[in-house]
Short mmCIF file of N, CA and C in Angstrom, two decimals:
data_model
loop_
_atom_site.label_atom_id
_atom_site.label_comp_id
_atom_site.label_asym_id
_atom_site.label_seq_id
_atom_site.Cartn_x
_atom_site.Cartn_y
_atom_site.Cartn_z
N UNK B 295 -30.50 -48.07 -108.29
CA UNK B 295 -31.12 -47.65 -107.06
C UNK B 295 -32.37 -48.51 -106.87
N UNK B 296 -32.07 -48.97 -105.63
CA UNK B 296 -33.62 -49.80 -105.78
C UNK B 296 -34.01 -49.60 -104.00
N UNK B 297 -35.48 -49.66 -104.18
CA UNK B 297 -36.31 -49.10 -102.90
C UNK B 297 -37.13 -50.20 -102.57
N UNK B 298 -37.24 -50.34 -101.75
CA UNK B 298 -38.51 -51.63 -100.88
C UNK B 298 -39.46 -50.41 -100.98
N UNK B 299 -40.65 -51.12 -101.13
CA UNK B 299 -42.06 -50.67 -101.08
C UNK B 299 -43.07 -51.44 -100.28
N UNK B 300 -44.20 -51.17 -99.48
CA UNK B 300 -44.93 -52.28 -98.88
C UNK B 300 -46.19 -51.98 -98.76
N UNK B 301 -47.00 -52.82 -99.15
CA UNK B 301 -48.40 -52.75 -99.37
C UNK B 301 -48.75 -53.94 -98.45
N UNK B 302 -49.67 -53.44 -97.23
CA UNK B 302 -49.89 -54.02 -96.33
C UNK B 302 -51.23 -53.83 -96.57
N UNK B 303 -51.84 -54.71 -95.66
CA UNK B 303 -53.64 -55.41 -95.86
C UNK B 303 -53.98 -55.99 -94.82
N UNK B 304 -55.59 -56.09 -94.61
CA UNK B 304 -56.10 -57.46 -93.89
C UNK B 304 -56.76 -58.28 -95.11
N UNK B 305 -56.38 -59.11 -95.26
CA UNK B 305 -57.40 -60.65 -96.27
C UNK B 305 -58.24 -61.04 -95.60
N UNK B 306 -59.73 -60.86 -96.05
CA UNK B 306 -60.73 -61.08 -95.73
C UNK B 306 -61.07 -62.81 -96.17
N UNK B 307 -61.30 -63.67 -95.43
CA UNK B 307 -61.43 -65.20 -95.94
C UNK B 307 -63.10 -65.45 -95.94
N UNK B 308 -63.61 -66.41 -96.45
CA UNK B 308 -64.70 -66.92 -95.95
C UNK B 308 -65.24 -66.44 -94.69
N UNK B 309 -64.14 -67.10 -93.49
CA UNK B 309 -64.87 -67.18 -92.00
C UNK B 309 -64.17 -65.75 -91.57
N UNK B 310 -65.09 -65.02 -91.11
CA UNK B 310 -64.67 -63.61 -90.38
C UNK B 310 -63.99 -63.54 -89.09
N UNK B 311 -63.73 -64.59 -88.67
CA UNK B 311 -62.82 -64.28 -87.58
C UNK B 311 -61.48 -64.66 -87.60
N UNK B 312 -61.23 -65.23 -89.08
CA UNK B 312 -59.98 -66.17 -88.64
C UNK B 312 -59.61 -65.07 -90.27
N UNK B 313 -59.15 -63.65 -89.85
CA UNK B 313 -58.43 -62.33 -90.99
C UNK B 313 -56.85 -62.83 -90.38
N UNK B 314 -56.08 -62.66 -91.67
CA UNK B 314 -54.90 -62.66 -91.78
C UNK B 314 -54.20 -60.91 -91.86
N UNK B 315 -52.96 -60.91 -91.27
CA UNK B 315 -52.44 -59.48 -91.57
C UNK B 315 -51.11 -59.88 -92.73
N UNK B 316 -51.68 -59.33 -93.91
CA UNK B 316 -50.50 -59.51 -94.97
C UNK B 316 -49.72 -58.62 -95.31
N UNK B 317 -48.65 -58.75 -95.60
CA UNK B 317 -47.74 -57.63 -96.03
C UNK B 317 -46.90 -58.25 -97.11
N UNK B 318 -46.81 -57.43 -98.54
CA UNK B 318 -46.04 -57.82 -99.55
C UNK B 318 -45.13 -56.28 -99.67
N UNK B 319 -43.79 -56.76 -99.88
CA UNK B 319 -42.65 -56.38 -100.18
C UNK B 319 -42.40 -56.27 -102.06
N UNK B 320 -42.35 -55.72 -102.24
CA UNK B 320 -42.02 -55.16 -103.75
C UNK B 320 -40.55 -54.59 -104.33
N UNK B 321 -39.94 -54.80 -104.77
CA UNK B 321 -38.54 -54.08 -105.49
C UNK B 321 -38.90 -53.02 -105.95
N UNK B 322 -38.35 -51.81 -106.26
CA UNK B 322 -38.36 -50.80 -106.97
C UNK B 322 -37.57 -50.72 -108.20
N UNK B 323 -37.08 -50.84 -109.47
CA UNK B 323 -35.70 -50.78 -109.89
C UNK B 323 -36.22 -49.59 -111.08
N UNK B 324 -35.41 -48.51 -110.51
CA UNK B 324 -35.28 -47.57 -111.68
C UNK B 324 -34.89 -47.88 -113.22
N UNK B 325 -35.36 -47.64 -113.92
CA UNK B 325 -35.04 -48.24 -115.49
C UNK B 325 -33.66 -47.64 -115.51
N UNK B 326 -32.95 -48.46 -116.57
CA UNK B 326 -31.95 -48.27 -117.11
C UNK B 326 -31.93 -47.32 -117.93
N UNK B 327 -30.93 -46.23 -118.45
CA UNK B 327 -30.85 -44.85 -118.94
C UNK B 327 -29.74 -45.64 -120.02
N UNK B 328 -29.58 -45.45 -121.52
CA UNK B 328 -28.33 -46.06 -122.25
C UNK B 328 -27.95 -44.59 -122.35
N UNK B 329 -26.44 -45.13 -122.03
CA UNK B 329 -25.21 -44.04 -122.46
C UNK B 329 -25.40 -44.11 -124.16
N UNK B 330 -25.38 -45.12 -124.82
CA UNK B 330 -24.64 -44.99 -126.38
C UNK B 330 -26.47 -45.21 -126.72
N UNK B 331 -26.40 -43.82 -127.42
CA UNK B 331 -27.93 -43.83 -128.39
C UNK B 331 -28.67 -45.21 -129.76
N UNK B 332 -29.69 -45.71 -129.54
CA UNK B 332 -29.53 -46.49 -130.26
C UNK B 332 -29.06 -46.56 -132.22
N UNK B 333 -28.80 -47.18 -132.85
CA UNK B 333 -28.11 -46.75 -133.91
C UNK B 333 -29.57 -46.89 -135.00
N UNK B 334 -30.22 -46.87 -135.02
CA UNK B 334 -31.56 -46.84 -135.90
C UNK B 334 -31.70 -45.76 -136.54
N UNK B 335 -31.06 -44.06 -136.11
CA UNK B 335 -31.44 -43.61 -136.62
C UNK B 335 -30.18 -43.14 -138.10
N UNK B 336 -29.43 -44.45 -138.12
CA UNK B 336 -28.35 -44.57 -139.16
C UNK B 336 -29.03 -45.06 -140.30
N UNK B 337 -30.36 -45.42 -140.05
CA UNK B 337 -30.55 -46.76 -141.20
C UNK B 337 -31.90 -45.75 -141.67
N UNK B 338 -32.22 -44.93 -141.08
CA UNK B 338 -33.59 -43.74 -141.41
C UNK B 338 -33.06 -42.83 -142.80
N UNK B 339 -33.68 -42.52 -143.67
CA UNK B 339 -33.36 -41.95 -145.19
C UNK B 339 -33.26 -40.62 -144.30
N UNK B 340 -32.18 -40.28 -145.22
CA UNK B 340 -31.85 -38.34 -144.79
C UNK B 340 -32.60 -37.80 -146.17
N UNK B 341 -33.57 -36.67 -145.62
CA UNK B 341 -34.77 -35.74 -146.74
C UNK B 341 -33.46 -34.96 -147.16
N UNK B 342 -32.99 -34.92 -148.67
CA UNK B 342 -32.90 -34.13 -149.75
C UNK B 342 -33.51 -32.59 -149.97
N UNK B 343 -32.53 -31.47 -150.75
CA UNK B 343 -33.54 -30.34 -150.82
C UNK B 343 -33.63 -30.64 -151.80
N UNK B 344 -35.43 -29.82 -152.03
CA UNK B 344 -35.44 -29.99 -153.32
C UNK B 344 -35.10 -28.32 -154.38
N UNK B 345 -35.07 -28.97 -155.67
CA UNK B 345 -34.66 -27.61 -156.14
C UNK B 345 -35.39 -26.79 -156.02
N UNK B 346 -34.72 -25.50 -156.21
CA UNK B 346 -35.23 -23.80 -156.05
C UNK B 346 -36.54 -24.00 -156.55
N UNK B 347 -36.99 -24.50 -158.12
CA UNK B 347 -38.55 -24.23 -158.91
C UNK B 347 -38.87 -24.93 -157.94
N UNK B 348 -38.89 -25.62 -157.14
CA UNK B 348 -39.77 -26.59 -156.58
C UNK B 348 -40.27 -26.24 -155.26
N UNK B 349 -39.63 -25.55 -154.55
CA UNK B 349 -40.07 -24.36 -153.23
C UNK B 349 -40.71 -24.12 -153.10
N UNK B 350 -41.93 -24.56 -152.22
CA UNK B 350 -42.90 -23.14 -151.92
C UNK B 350 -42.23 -22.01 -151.37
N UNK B 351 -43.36 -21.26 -151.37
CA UNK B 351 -42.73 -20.18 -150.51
C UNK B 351 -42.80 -20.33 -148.34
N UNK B 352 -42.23 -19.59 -148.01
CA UNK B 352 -41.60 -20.17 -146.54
C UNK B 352 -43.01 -19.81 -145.99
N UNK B 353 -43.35 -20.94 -145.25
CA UNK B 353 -44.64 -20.90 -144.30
C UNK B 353 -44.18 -21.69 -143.30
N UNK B 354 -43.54 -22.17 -142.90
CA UNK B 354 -43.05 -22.77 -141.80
C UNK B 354 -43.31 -24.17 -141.52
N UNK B 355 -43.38 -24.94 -142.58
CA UNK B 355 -43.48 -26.21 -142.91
C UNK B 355 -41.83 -26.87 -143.42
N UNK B 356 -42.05 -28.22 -142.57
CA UNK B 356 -40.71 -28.66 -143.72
C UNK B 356 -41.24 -29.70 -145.14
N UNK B 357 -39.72 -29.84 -145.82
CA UNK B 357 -40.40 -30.52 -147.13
C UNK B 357 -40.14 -31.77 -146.77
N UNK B 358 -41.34 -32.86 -146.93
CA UNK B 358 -41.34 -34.12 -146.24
C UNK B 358 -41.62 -35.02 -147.77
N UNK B 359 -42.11 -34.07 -148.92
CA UNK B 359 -42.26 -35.10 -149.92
C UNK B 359 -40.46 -35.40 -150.55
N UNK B 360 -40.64 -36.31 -151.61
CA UNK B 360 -39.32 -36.77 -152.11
C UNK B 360 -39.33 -35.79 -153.54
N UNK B 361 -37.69 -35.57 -153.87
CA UNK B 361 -37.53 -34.90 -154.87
C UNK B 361 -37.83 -35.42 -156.01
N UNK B 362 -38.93 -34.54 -156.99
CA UNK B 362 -39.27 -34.78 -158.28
C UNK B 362 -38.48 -35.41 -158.75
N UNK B 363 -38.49 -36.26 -160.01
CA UNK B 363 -37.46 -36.80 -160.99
C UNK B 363 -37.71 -35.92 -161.71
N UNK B 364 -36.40 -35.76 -162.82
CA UNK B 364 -36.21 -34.80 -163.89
C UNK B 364 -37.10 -35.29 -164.94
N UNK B 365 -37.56 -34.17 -165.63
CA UNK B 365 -38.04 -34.34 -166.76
C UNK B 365 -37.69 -35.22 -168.32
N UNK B 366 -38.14 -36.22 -168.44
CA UNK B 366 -37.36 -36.91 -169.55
C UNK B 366 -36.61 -36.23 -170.60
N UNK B 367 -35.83 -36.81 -171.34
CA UNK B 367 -35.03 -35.55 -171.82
C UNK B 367 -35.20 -36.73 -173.22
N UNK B 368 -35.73 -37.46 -173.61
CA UNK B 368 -36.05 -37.82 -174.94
C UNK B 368 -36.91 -37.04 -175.70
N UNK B 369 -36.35 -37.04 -177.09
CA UNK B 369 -37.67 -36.04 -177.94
C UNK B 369 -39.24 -36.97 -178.02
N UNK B 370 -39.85 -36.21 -178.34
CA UNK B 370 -41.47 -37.21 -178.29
C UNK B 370 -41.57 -36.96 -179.78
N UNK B 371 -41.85 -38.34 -180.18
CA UNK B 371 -42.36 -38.65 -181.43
C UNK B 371 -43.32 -38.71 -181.62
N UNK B 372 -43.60 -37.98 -183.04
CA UNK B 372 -44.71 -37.94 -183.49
C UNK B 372 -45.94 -39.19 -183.62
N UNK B 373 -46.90 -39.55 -182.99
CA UNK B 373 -47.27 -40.85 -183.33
C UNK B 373 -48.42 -41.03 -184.15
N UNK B 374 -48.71 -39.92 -184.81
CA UNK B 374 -50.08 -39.58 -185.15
C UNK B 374 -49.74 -39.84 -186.99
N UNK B 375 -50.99 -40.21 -187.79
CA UNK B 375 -50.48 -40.93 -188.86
C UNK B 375 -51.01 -40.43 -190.22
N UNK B 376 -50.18 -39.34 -190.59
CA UNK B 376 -50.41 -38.37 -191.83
C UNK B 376 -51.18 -39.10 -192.68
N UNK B 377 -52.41 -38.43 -193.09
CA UNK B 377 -53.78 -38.74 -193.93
C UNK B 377 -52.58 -38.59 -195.27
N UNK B 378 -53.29 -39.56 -196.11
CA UNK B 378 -52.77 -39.55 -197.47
C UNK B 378 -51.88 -40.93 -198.03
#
């Protein structure tokens, strides 16, 4: 859809008697609307729940941090160095 628009004037010059009557003509063009959504939001990370211990309780926030990593599951060695 497109509309003429017109913005009409007098131009004032140097010499005051010799005014011009101007008129400019303008296009209108309504933006374009896309049928097919852009695909960007394919390539955006989908938020994970996190587990139950990890919940607050419901206040009406969502969870925007990333899920904890698990707890190492190696034994811890002793590193400390028996007197004697």
């Amino acid at each position: 859809m497109t509309t003429d628009q017109t913005n009409s004037g007098i131009r004032s010059s140097v010499i005051p008697e010799d005014r011009m009557l101007i008129t400019v003509v303008m296009k209108f063009t309504a933006p374009k609307i896309e049928e097919i959504p852009a695909k960007c939001n394919e390539k955006i990370a989908k938020s994970t729940e996190a587990p139950p211990w990890a919940m607050p309780d419901d206040s009406g926030g969502y969870t925007v941090q990333p899920v904890p990593a698990p707890f190492s599951t190696m034994l811890l060695t002793n590193k400390s160095v028996k007197a004697g």
